[in-house]
């Protein structure tokens, strides 16, 4: 999206979405960036996620930062347990109530 702005391709942007529900944050960022691309840069993207968490969860700024950190890393966390990496030794059937 930033490359489109740099090349002045800002008349119309089209995004293909299937199911909007799991991508509310991403879609909102896309719309916000499309509305005012100069507002966001590589250096302040975290503030978007934090302000989104602050508004959506109605929490204090410290908790919003924690939520933003979790949301920022959720893809990495999910990637650690991909189906192709699961095997019979990964979870214990006897310990830890897994």
PDB file of C-alpha atoms in Angstrom:
ATOM      1  CA  UNK A   1       0.000   0.000   0.000  1.00  0.00           C
ATOM      2  CA  UNK A   2       2.857   2.365   0.765  1.00  0.00           C
ATOM      3  CA  UNK A   3       4.336   1.654  -2.671  1.00  0.00           C
ATOM      4  CA  UNK A   4       1.015   2.571  -4.265  1.00  0.00           C
ATOM      5  CA  UNK A   5       1.073   5.879  -2.376  1.00  0.00           C
ATOM      6  CA  UNK A   6       4.697   6.520  -3.388  1.00  0.00           C
ATOM      7  CA  UNK A   7       3.738   5.949  -7.033  1.00  0.00           C
ATOM      8  CA  UNK A   8       0.649   8.145  -6.649  1.00  0.00           C
ATOM      9  CA  UNK A   9      -1.744   5.286  -7.385  1.00  0.00           C
ATOM     10  CA  UNK A  10      -4.320   6.557  -4.915  1.00  0.00           C
ATOM     11  CA  UNK A  11      -7.484   7.033  -6.947  1.00  0.00           C
ATOM     12  CA  UNK A  12      -8.949   3.628  -6.141  1.00  0.00           C
ATOM     13  CA  UNK A  13      -7.799   0.620  -4.151  1.00  0.00           C
ATOM     14  CA  UNK A  14      -9.549  -2.714  -4.281  1.00  0.00           C
ATOM     15  CA  UNK A  15      -9.222  -5.308  -1.573  1.00  0.00           C
ATOM     16  CA  UNK A  16     -10.530  -8.844  -1.927  1.00  0.00           C
ATOM     17  CA  UNK A  17     -12.049 -10.076   1.307  1.00  0.00           C
ATOM     18  CA  UNK A  18     -13.802 -13.324   1.969  1.00  0.00           C
ATOM     19  CA  UNK A  19     -14.752 -13.482   5.614  1.00  0.00           C
ATOM     20  CA  UNK A  20     -14.406 -10.079   7.307  1.00  0.00           C
ATOM     21  CA  UNK A  21     -14.834 -11.237  10.898  1.00  0.00           C
ATOM     22  CA  UNK A  22     -11.287 -12.442  11.643  1.00  0.00           C
ATOM     23  CA  UNK A  23      -9.754  -9.433   9.865  1.00  0.00           C
ATOM     24  CA  UNK A  24     -11.505  -6.488  11.516  1.00  0.00           C
ATOM     25  CA  UNK A  25      -8.246  -4.891  12.643  1.00  0.00           C
ATOM     26  CA  UNK A  26      -6.597  -5.386   9.250  1.00  0.00           C
ATOM     27  CA  UNK A  27      -9.546  -4.008   7.295  1.00  0.00           C
ATOM     28  CA  UNK A  28      -9.770  -0.995   9.591  1.00  0.00           C
ATOM     29  CA  UNK A  29      -6.078  -0.295   9.084  1.00  0.00           C
ATOM     30  CA  UNK A  30      -6.505  -0.603   5.309  1.00  0.00           C
ATOM     31  CA  UNK A  31      -9.353   1.901   5.385  1.00  0.00           C
ATOM     32  CA  UNK A  32      -7.468   4.260   7.708  1.00  0.00           C
ATOM     33  CA  UNK A  33      -4.348   4.092   5.560  1.00  0.00           C
ATOM     34  CA  UNK A  34      -6.368   4.666   2.421  1.00  0.00           C
ATOM     35  CA  UNK A  35      -8.013   7.709   3.968  1.00  0.00           C
ATOM     36  CA  UNK A  36      -4.792   9.319   5.183  1.00  0.00           C
ATOM     37  CA  UNK A  37      -1.625   7.449   4.198  1.00  0.00           C
ATOM     38  CA  UNK A  38       0.657  10.181   5.509  1.00  0.00           C
ATOM     39  CA  UNK A  39      -0.575   9.539   9.042  1.00  0.00           C
ATOM     40  CA  UNK A  40       0.973   6.058   9.249  1.00  0.00           C
ATOM     41  CA  UNK A  41       4.574   4.975   8.825  1.00  0.00           C
ATOM     42  CA  UNK A  42       6.754   2.044   9.746  1.00  0.00           C
ATOM     43  CA  UNK A  43       7.637   3.807  12.983  1.00  0.00           C
ATOM     44  CA  UNK A  44       4.143   4.354  14.383  1.00  0.00           C
ATOM     45  CA  UNK A  45       2.217   1.243  13.302  1.00  0.00           C
ATOM     46  CA  UNK A  46       2.208  -0.048  16.868  1.00  0.00           C
ATOM     47  CA  UNK A  47       0.238   3.003  17.930  1.00  0.00           C
ATOM     48  CA  UNK A  48      -2.550   2.005  15.527  1.00  0.00           C
ATOM     49  CA  UNK A  49      -2.896  -1.429  17.107  1.00  0.00           C
ATOM     50  CA  UNK A  50      -2.708   0.008  20.631  1.00  0.00           C
ATOM     51  CA  UNK A  51      -5.336   2.671  19.936  1.00  0.00           C
ATOM     52  CA  UNK A  52      -7.555   0.042  18.301  1.00  0.00           C
ATOM     53  CA  UNK A  53      -7.265  -2.210  21.374  1.00  0.00           C
ATOM     54  CA  UNK A  54      -7.908   0.760  23.671  1.00  0.00           C
ATOM     55  CA  UNK A  55     -11.137   1.591  21.832  1.00  0.00           C
ATOM     56  CA  UNK A  56     -12.409  -1.938  21.202  1.00  0.00           C
ATOM     57  CA  UNK A  57     -11.788  -3.383  24.664  1.00  0.00           C
ATOM     58  CA  UNK A  58     -12.301  -0.186  26.693  1.00  0.00           C
ATOM     59  CA  UNK A  59      -9.243  -0.833  28.854  1.00  0.00           C
ATOM     60  CA  UNK A  60      -6.464   1.274  30.354  1.00  0.00           C
ATOM     61  CA  UNK A  61      -3.424   2.100  28.163  1.00  0.00           C
ATOM     62  CA  UNK A  62      -1.205  -0.505  29.860  1.00  0.00           C
ATOM     63  CA  UNK A  63      -3.667  -3.285  29.150  1.00  0.00           C
ATOM     64  CA  UNK A  64      -4.138  -1.980  25.608  1.00  0.00           C
ATOM     65  CA  UNK A  65      -0.367  -2.266  25.074  1.00  0.00           C
ATOM     66  CA  UNK A  66      -0.456  -5.862  26.270  1.00  0.00           C
ATOM     67  CA  UNK A  67      -3.364  -6.645  23.938  1.00  0.00           C
ATOM     68  CA  UNK A  68      -1.518  -4.960  21.069  1.00  0.00           C
ATOM     69  CA  UNK A  69       1.564  -7.071  21.755  1.00  0.00           C
ATOM     70  CA  UNK A  70      -0.507 -10.263  21.674  1.00  0.00           C
ATOM     71  CA  UNK A  71      -2.281  -9.217  18.471  1.00  0.00           C
ATOM     72  CA  UNK A  72       1.005  -8.298  16.839  1.00  0.00           C
ATOM     73  CA  UNK A  73       2.501 -11.708  17.616  1.00  0.00           C
ATOM     74  CA  UNK A  74      -0.542 -13.944  17.101  1.00  0.00           C
ATOM     75  CA  UNK A  75       0.619 -15.087  13.669  1.00  0.00           C
ATOM     76  CA  UNK A  76       3.967 -16.146  15.080  1.00  0.00           C
ATOM     77  CA  UNK A  77       2.253 -17.951  17.964  1.00  0.00           C
ATOM     78  CA  UNK A  78      -0.102 -19.775  15.591  1.00  0.00           C
ATOM     79  CA  UNK A  79       2.762 -20.733  13.306  1.00  0.00           C
ATOM     80  CA  UNK A  80       4.412 -22.688  16.110  1.00  0.00           C
ATOM     81  CA  UNK A  81       1.587 -25.212  16.117  1.00  0.00           C
ATOM     82  CA  UNK A  82       0.948 -25.823  12.427  1.00  0.00           C
ATOM     83  CA  UNK A  83      -0.757 -29.159  11.741  1.00  0.00           C
ATOM     84  CA  UNK A  84       2.249 -30.454   9.819  1.00  0.00           C
ATOM     85  CA  UNK A  85       4.439 -29.941  12.901  1.00  0.00           C
ATOM     86  CA  UNK A  86       2.182 -31.867  15.289  1.00  0.00           C
ATOM     87  CA  UNK A  87       3.135 -35.413  16.280  1.00  0.00           C
ATOM     88  CA  UNK A  88       2.399 -37.896  19.035  1.00  0.00           C
ATOM     89  CA  UNK A  89       5.083 -36.503  21.368  1.00  0.00           C
ATOM     90  CA  UNK A  90       4.039 -32.854  21.267  1.00  0.00           C
ATOM     91  CA  UNK A  91       1.241 -32.958  23.843  1.00  0.00           C
ATOM     92  CA  UNK A  92       1.203 -35.109  26.933  1.00  0.00           C
ATOM     93  CA  UNK A  93      -1.839 -37.291  27.474  1.00  0.00           C
ATOM     94  CA  UNK A  94      -0.889 -37.816  31.120  1.00  0.00           C
ATOM     95  CA  UNK A  95       0.504 -34.476  32.311  1.00  0.00           C
ATOM     96  CA  UNK A  96      -0.594 -30.846  32.242  1.00  0.00           C
ATOM     97  CA  UNK A  97      -4.244 -31.699  31.421  1.00  0.00           C
ATOM     98  CA  UNK A  98      -3.537 -31.442  27.679  1.00  0.00           C
TER      99      UNK A  98
END
